Amino acid sequence: MTWHDPEVSSGTAGSGEARQAREAQQAQRLRDLARLRQVRDRIDRDHAQPLDVEALARGAHMSAGHLSREFRAAYGESPYSYLMTRRIERAMALLRRGDLTVTEVCFAVGCSSLGTFSTRFTELVGTPPSTYRQQATHTTAGIPSCQAKQVTRPIRNREAKVNGPQLA
C-alpha cells in the first residue's frame, strides 16, 4: 500500500500556495486602501495645516513615492493635487463671503505663497481669486451656502465635459 497525495497526483500542488499568495496580496491591498482613506481624511480635516507628502507618508507608514503612486491609482490624482483642490474649495467659500482679502484667504486655507495660491486657484476655477471674489458675492447672493458650494465647486480639466462632437 502506497501513500497518495490527491493534490500532487491531480497536478494542483501549487494551487494552494498560489491561492494563499493571492489572498495575502488582497489582504495587503485592503490594508493599503484603509491607510489611503486615512490619508485622504487627514487632508480633508487638516487642509489648513502645513502638510507635505513626506509627512502624510510617515503617518501612513509608507514611503512618499509609494503613497503618491497608490493615492493616484486609488483616487485619480496625487496627494498634493487633492490637498490643493480642498484648499481651493475652502478658499472659494471664504471669498464668496466677501469679508476677507485674497491674501487673508490664502493664508487661512494653509497656503504659504500668494503666487502659488493664485496660480492654482486660476487653474482650477478659471478666474483669478480677486475676480472670483468680486463676481461670486453678487452671483451667489440669496443662494443657501450648501447649494452655492455645490454649484461653484471647481472642476478639474479631466472632469470637464467636452462640448465637441462625440466620436464613437
PDB file of C-alpha atoms in Angstrom:
ATOM      1  CA  MET A   1       0.000   0.000   0.000  1.00  0.00           C
ATOM      2  CA  THR A   2       1.461   3.373  -1.009  1.00  0.00           C
ATOM      3  CA  TRP A   3       0.629   6.787   0.300  1.00  0.00           C
ATOM      4  CA  HIS A   4      -1.146   9.024  -2.230  1.00  0.00           C
ATOM      5  CA  ASP A   5      -1.484  12.829  -2.090  1.00  0.00           C
ATOM      6  CA  PRO A   6      -4.532  13.883  -4.145  1.00  0.00           C
ATOM      7  CA  GLU A   7      -3.126  17.409  -4.825  1.00  0.00           C
ATOM      8  CA  VAL A   8       0.127  16.037  -6.195  1.00  0.00           C
ATOM      9  CA  SER A   9      -1.496  13.425  -8.405  1.00  0.00           C
ATOM     10  CA  SER A  10      -4.103  15.836  -9.786  1.00  0.00           C
ATOM     11  CA  GLY A  11      -1.482  18.467 -10.663  1.00  0.00           C
ATOM     12  CA  THR A  12      -2.780  21.099  -8.231  1.00  0.00           C
ATOM     13  CA  ALA A  13       0.089  21.012  -5.730  1.00  0.00           C
ATOM     14  CA  GLY A  14       0.990  24.660  -6.379  1.00  0.00           C
ATOM     15  CA  SER A  15      -2.559  25.981  -6.483  1.00  0.00           C
ATOM     16  CA  GLY A  16      -2.895  26.023  -2.690  1.00  0.00           C
ATOM     17  CA  GLU A  17       0.243  28.136  -2.417  1.00  0.00           C
ATOM     18  CA  ALA A  18      -0.880  30.378  -5.273  1.00  0.00           C
ATOM     19  CA  ARG A  19      -4.259  30.887  -3.604  1.00  0.00           C
ATOM     20  CA  GLN A  20      -2.557  31.811  -0.331  1.00  0.00           C
ATOM     21  CA  ALA A  21      -0.331  34.285  -2.167  1.00  0.00           C
ATOM     22  CA  ARG A  22      -3.373  35.884  -3.850  1.00  0.00           C
ATOM     23  CA  GLU A  23      -5.171  36.109  -0.508  1.00  0.00           C
ATOM     24  CA  ALA A  24      -2.108  37.708   1.096  1.00  0.00           C
ATOM     25  CA  GLN A  25      -1.906  40.237  -1.759  1.00  0.00           C
ATOM     26  CA  GLN A  26      -5.604  41.032  -1.424  1.00  0.00           C
ATOM     27  CA  ALA A  27      -5.270  41.493   2.341  1.00  0.00           C
ATOM     28  CA  GLN A  28      -2.294  43.848   1.806  1.00  0.00           C
ATOM     29  CA  ARG A  29      -4.242  45.804  -0.823  1.00  0.00           C
ATOM     30  CA  LEU A  30      -7.135  46.260   1.631  1.00  0.00           C
ATOM     31  CA  ARG A  31      -4.723  47.476   4.328  1.00  0.00           C
ATOM     32  CA  ASP A  32      -3.186  49.932   1.850  1.00  0.00           C
ATOM     33  CA  LEU A  33      -6.626  51.233   0.838  1.00  0.00           C
ATOM     34  CA  ALA A  34      -7.537  51.755   4.503  1.00  0.00           C
ATOM     35  CA  ARG A  35      -4.321  53.741   5.001  1.00  0.00           C
ATOM     36  CA  LEU A  36      -5.054  55.771   1.851  1.00  0.00           C
ATOM     37  CA  ARG A  37      -8.515  56.619   3.205  1.00  0.00           C
ATOM     38  CA  GLN A  38      -6.859  57.768   6.437  1.00  0.00           C
ATOM     39  CA  VAL A  39      -4.506  59.995   4.429  1.00  0.00           C
ATOM     40  CA  ARG A  40      -7.415  61.440   2.455  1.00  0.00           C
ATOM     41  CA  ASP A  41      -9.382  62.021   5.665  1.00  0.00           C
ATOM     42  CA  ARG A  42      -6.373  63.758   7.219  1.00  0.00           C
ATOM     43  CA  ILE A  43      -6.080  66.038   4.193  1.00  0.00           C
ATOM     44  CA  ASP A  44      -9.796  66.850   4.405  1.00  0.00           C
ATOM     45  CA  ARG A  45      -9.560  67.538   8.145  1.00  0.00           C
ATOM     46  CA  ASP A  46      -6.183  69.328   8.301  1.00  0.00           C
ATOM     47  CA  HIS A  47      -6.038  71.044   4.888  1.00  0.00           C
ATOM     48  CA  ALA A  48      -5.227  74.400   6.505  1.00  0.00           C
ATOM     49  CA  GLN A  49      -2.225  72.929   8.339  1.00  0.00           C
ATOM     50  CA  PRO A  50       1.225  72.663   6.765  1.00  0.00           C
ATOM     51  CA  LEU A  51       1.070  69.244   5.094  1.00  0.00           C
ATOM     52  CA  ASP A  52       3.503  67.646   2.693  1.00  0.00           C
ATOM     53  CA  VAL A  53       3.642  64.234   1.064  1.00  0.00           C
ATOM     54  CA  GLU A  54       6.541  63.105   3.267  1.00  0.00           C
ATOM     55  CA  ALA A  55       4.592  63.856   6.464  1.00  0.00           C
ATOM     56  CA  LEU A  56       1.475  62.169   5.111  1.00  0.00           C
ATOM     57  CA  ALA A  57       3.545  59.145   4.072  1.00  0.00           C
ATOM     58  CA  ARG A  58       5.135  58.859   7.519  1.00  0.00           C
ATOM     59  CA  GLY A  59       1.674  58.867   9.088  1.00  0.00           C
ATOM     60  CA  ALA A  60       0.591  56.071   6.732  1.00  0.00           C
ATOM     61  CA  HIS A  61       3.817  54.061   7.252  1.00  0.00           C
ATOM     62  CA  MET A  62       4.661  54.271   3.539  1.00  0.00           C
ATOM     63  CA  SER A  63       7.386  55.884   1.535  1.00  0.00           C
ATOM     64  CA  ALA A  64       6.469  59.162  -0.149  1.00  0.00           C
ATOM     65  CA  GLY A  65       6.816  57.608  -3.597  1.00  0.00           C
ATOM     66  CA  HIS A  66       4.659  54.608  -2.726  1.00  0.00           C
ATOM     67  CA  LEU A  67       1.994  56.846  -1.173  1.00  0.00           C
ATOM     68  CA  SER A  68       1.903  59.067  -4.257  1.00  0.00           C
ATOM     69  CA  ARG A  69       1.618  56.106  -6.652  1.00  0.00           C
ATOM     70  CA  GLU A  70      -1.041  54.312  -4.612  1.00  0.00           C
ATOM     71  CA  PHE A  71      -3.029  57.512  -3.922  1.00  0.00           C
ATOM     72  CA  ARG A  72      -3.071  58.371  -7.623  1.00  0.00           C
ATOM     73  CA  ALA A  73      -4.142  54.820  -8.513  1.00  0.00           C
ATOM     74  CA  ALA A  74      -6.965  54.901  -5.940  1.00  0.00           C
ATOM     75  CA  TYR A  75      -8.230  58.486  -6.350  1.00  0.00           C
ATOM     76  CA  GLY A  76      -7.024  59.614  -9.768  1.00  0.00           C
ATOM     77  CA  GLU A  77      -4.802  62.443  -8.526  1.00  0.00           C
ATOM     78  CA  SER A  78      -1.721  62.929  -6.393  1.00  0.00           C
ATOM     79  CA  PRO A  79      -1.978  63.697  -2.656  1.00  0.00           C
ATOM     80  CA  TYR A  80      -0.656  67.222  -3.304  1.00  0.00           C
ATOM     81  CA  SER A  81      -3.217  67.847  -6.024  1.00  0.00           C
ATOM     82  CA  TYR A  82      -6.014  66.569  -3.763  1.00  0.00           C
ATOM     83  CA  LEU A  83      -4.791  68.824  -0.939  1.00  0.00           C
ATOM     84  CA  MET A  84      -4.703  71.874  -3.193  1.00  0.00           C
ATOM     85  CA  THR A  85      -8.194  71.118  -4.500  1.00  0.00           C
ATOM     86  CA  ARG A  86      -9.531  71.007  -0.930  1.00  0.00           C
ATOM     87  CA  ARG A  87      -7.759  74.276  -0.144  1.00  0.00           C
ATOM     88  CA  ILE A  88      -9.170  75.960  -3.248  1.00  0.00           C
ATOM     89  CA  GLU A  89     -12.691  74.738  -2.413  1.00  0.00           C
ATOM     90  CA  ARG A  90     -12.377  76.259   1.061  1.00  0.00           C
ATOM     91  CA  ALA A  91     -10.909  79.446  -0.414  1.00  0.00           C
ATOM     92  CA  MET A  92     -13.882  79.735  -2.760  1.00  0.00           C
ATOM     93  CA  ALA A  93     -16.257  79.606   0.214  1.00  0.00           C
ATOM     94  CA  LEU A  94     -14.262  82.258   2.085  1.00  0.00           C
ATOM     95  CA  LEU A  95     -14.057  84.507  -0.978  1.00  0.00           C
ATOM     96  CA  ARG A  96     -17.817  84.223  -1.522  1.00  0.00           C
ATOM     97  CA  ARG A  97     -18.341  85.641   1.969  1.00  0.00           C
ATOM     98  CA  GLY A  98     -16.534  88.782   0.846  1.00  0.00           C
ATOM     99  CA  ASP A  99     -15.168  89.848   4.237  1.00  0.00           C
ATOM    100  CA  LEU A 100     -11.566  88.659   3.756  1.00  0.00           C
ATOM    101  CA  THR A 101      -8.904  89.797   1.313  1.00  0.00           C
ATOM    102  CA  VAL A 102      -7.364  87.324  -1.115  1.00  0.00           C
ATOM    103  CA  THR A 103      -4.150  87.349   0.950  1.00  0.00           C
ATOM    104  CA  GLU A 104      -6.047  86.568   4.156  1.00  0.00           C
ATOM    105  CA  VAL A 105      -7.889  83.728   2.418  1.00  0.00           C
ATOM    106  CA  CYS A 106      -4.610  82.362   1.027  1.00  0.00           C
ATOM    107  CA  PHE A 107      -3.106  82.016   4.494  1.00  0.00           C
ATOM    108  CA  ALA A 108      -6.395  80.909   6.107  1.00  0.00           C
ATOM    109  CA  VAL A 109      -6.574  77.829   3.858  1.00  0.00           C
ATOM    110  CA  GLY A 110      -2.975  76.821   4.544  1.00  0.00           C
ATOM    111  CA  CYS A 111      -1.111  78.171   1.534  1.00  0.00           C
ATOM    112  CA  SER A 112       2.174  79.890   2.271  1.00  0.00           C
ATOM    113  CA  SER A 113       2.674  81.536  -1.125  1.00  0.00           C
ATOM    114  CA  LEU A 114       0.181  84.004  -2.558  1.00  0.00           C
ATOM    115  CA  GLY A 115       1.603  83.475  -6.053  1.00  0.00           C
ATOM    116  CA  THR A 116       1.220  79.681  -5.936  1.00  0.00           C
ATOM    117  CA  PHE A 117      -2.253  80.051  -4.435  1.00  0.00           C
ATOM    118  CA  SER A 118      -3.366  82.478  -7.149  1.00  0.00           C
ATOM    119  CA  THR A 119      -1.928  80.336  -9.937  1.00  0.00           C
ATOM    120  CA  ARG A 120      -3.528  77.132  -8.630  1.00  0.00           C
ATOM    121  CA  PHE A 121      -6.831  78.923  -7.970  1.00  0.00           C
ATOM    122  CA  THR A 122      -6.901  80.247 -11.527  1.00  0.00           C
ATOM    123  CA  GLU A 123      -6.064  76.798 -12.942  1.00  0.00           C
ATOM    124  CA  LEU A 124      -8.897  75.094 -11.069  1.00  0.00           C
ATOM    125  CA  VAL A 125     -11.580  77.781 -11.071  1.00  0.00           C
ATOM    126  CA  GLY A 126     -10.813  79.513 -14.356  1.00  0.00           C
ATOM    127  CA  THR A 127     -10.620  83.009 -12.911  1.00  0.00           C
ATOM    128  CA  PRO A 128      -8.158  84.749 -10.555  1.00  0.00           C
ATOM    129  CA  PRO A 129      -9.174  84.825  -6.883  1.00  0.00           C
ATOM    130  CA  SER A 130      -9.642  88.615  -6.825  1.00  0.00           C
ATOM    131  CA  THR A 131     -12.006  88.453  -9.806  1.00  0.00           C
ATOM    132  CA  TYR A 132     -13.799  85.468  -8.300  1.00  0.00           C
ATOM    133  CA  ARG A 133     -14.283  87.377  -5.049  1.00  0.00           C
ATOM    134  CA  GLN A 134     -15.878  90.319  -6.858  1.00  0.00           C
ATOM    135  CA  GLN A 135     -18.133  88.170  -9.048  1.00  0.00           C
ATOM    136  CA  ALA A 136     -19.101  85.497  -6.511  1.00  0.00           C
ATOM    137  CA  THR A 137     -20.511  87.833  -3.897  1.00  0.00           C
ATOM    138  CA  HIS A 138     -23.063  89.046  -6.458  1.00  0.00           C
ATOM    139  CA  THR A 139     -23.609  85.716  -8.233  1.00  0.00           C
ATOM    140  CA  THR A 140     -24.393  83.661  -5.133  1.00  0.00           C
ATOM    141  CA  ALA A 141     -26.354  86.313  -3.254  1.00  0.00           C
ATOM    142  CA  GLY A 142     -29.525  84.775  -1.866  1.00  0.00           C
ATOM    143  CA  ILE A 143     -28.436  81.177  -2.553  1.00  0.00           C
ATOM    144  CA  PRO A 144     -28.034  78.929   0.518  1.00  0.00           C
ATOM    145  CA  SER A 145     -24.359  78.208   1.173  1.00  0.00           C
ATOM    146  CA  CYS A 146     -24.786  74.442   0.741  1.00  0.00           C
ATOM    147  CA  GLN A 147     -26.131  74.970  -2.783  1.00  0.00           C
ATOM    148  CA  ALA A 148     -23.611  77.683  -3.605  1.00  0.00           C
ATOM    149  CA  LYS A 149     -20.796  75.292  -2.672  1.00  0.00           C
ATOM    150  CA  GLN A 150     -22.183  72.597  -4.961  1.00  0.00           C
ATOM    151  CA  VAL A 151     -22.771  74.945  -7.893  1.00  0.00           C
ATOM    152  CA  THR A 152     -19.368  76.636  -7.638  1.00  0.00           C
ATOM    153  CA  ARG A 153     -17.233  73.546  -6.961  1.00  0.00           C
ATOM    154  CA  PRO A 154     -14.035  73.607  -9.049  1.00  0.00           C
ATOM    155  CA  ILE A 155     -13.879  71.163 -11.956  1.00  0.00           C
ATOM    156  CA  ARG A 156     -10.558  69.662 -12.946  1.00  0.00           C
ATOM    157  CA  ASN A 157      -9.681  69.602 -16.635  1.00  0.00           C
ATOM    158  CA  ARG A 158     -10.119  65.819 -16.829  1.00  0.00           C
ATOM    159  CA  GLU A 159     -13.612  66.138 -15.354  1.00  0.00           C
ATOM    160  CA  ALA A 160     -14.806  68.923 -17.616  1.00  0.00           C
ATOM    161  CA  LYS A 161     -17.276  67.880 -20.277  1.00  0.00           C
ATOM    162  CA  VAL A 162     -16.209  68.205 -23.876  1.00  0.00           C
ATOM    163  CA  ASN A 163     -18.684  70.173 -25.983  1.00  0.00           C
ATOM    164  CA  GLY A 164     -17.373  68.879 -29.285  1.00  0.00           C
ATOM    165  CA  PRO A 165     -18.761  66.101 -31.494  1.00  0.00           C
ATOM    166  CA  GLN A 166     -18.775  62.667 -29.882  1.00  0.00           C
ATOM    167  CA  LEU A 167     -16.803  60.066 -31.812  1.00  0.00           C
ATOM    168  CA  ALA A 168     -17.859  56.526 -31.110  1.00  0.00           C
TER     169      ALA A 168
END
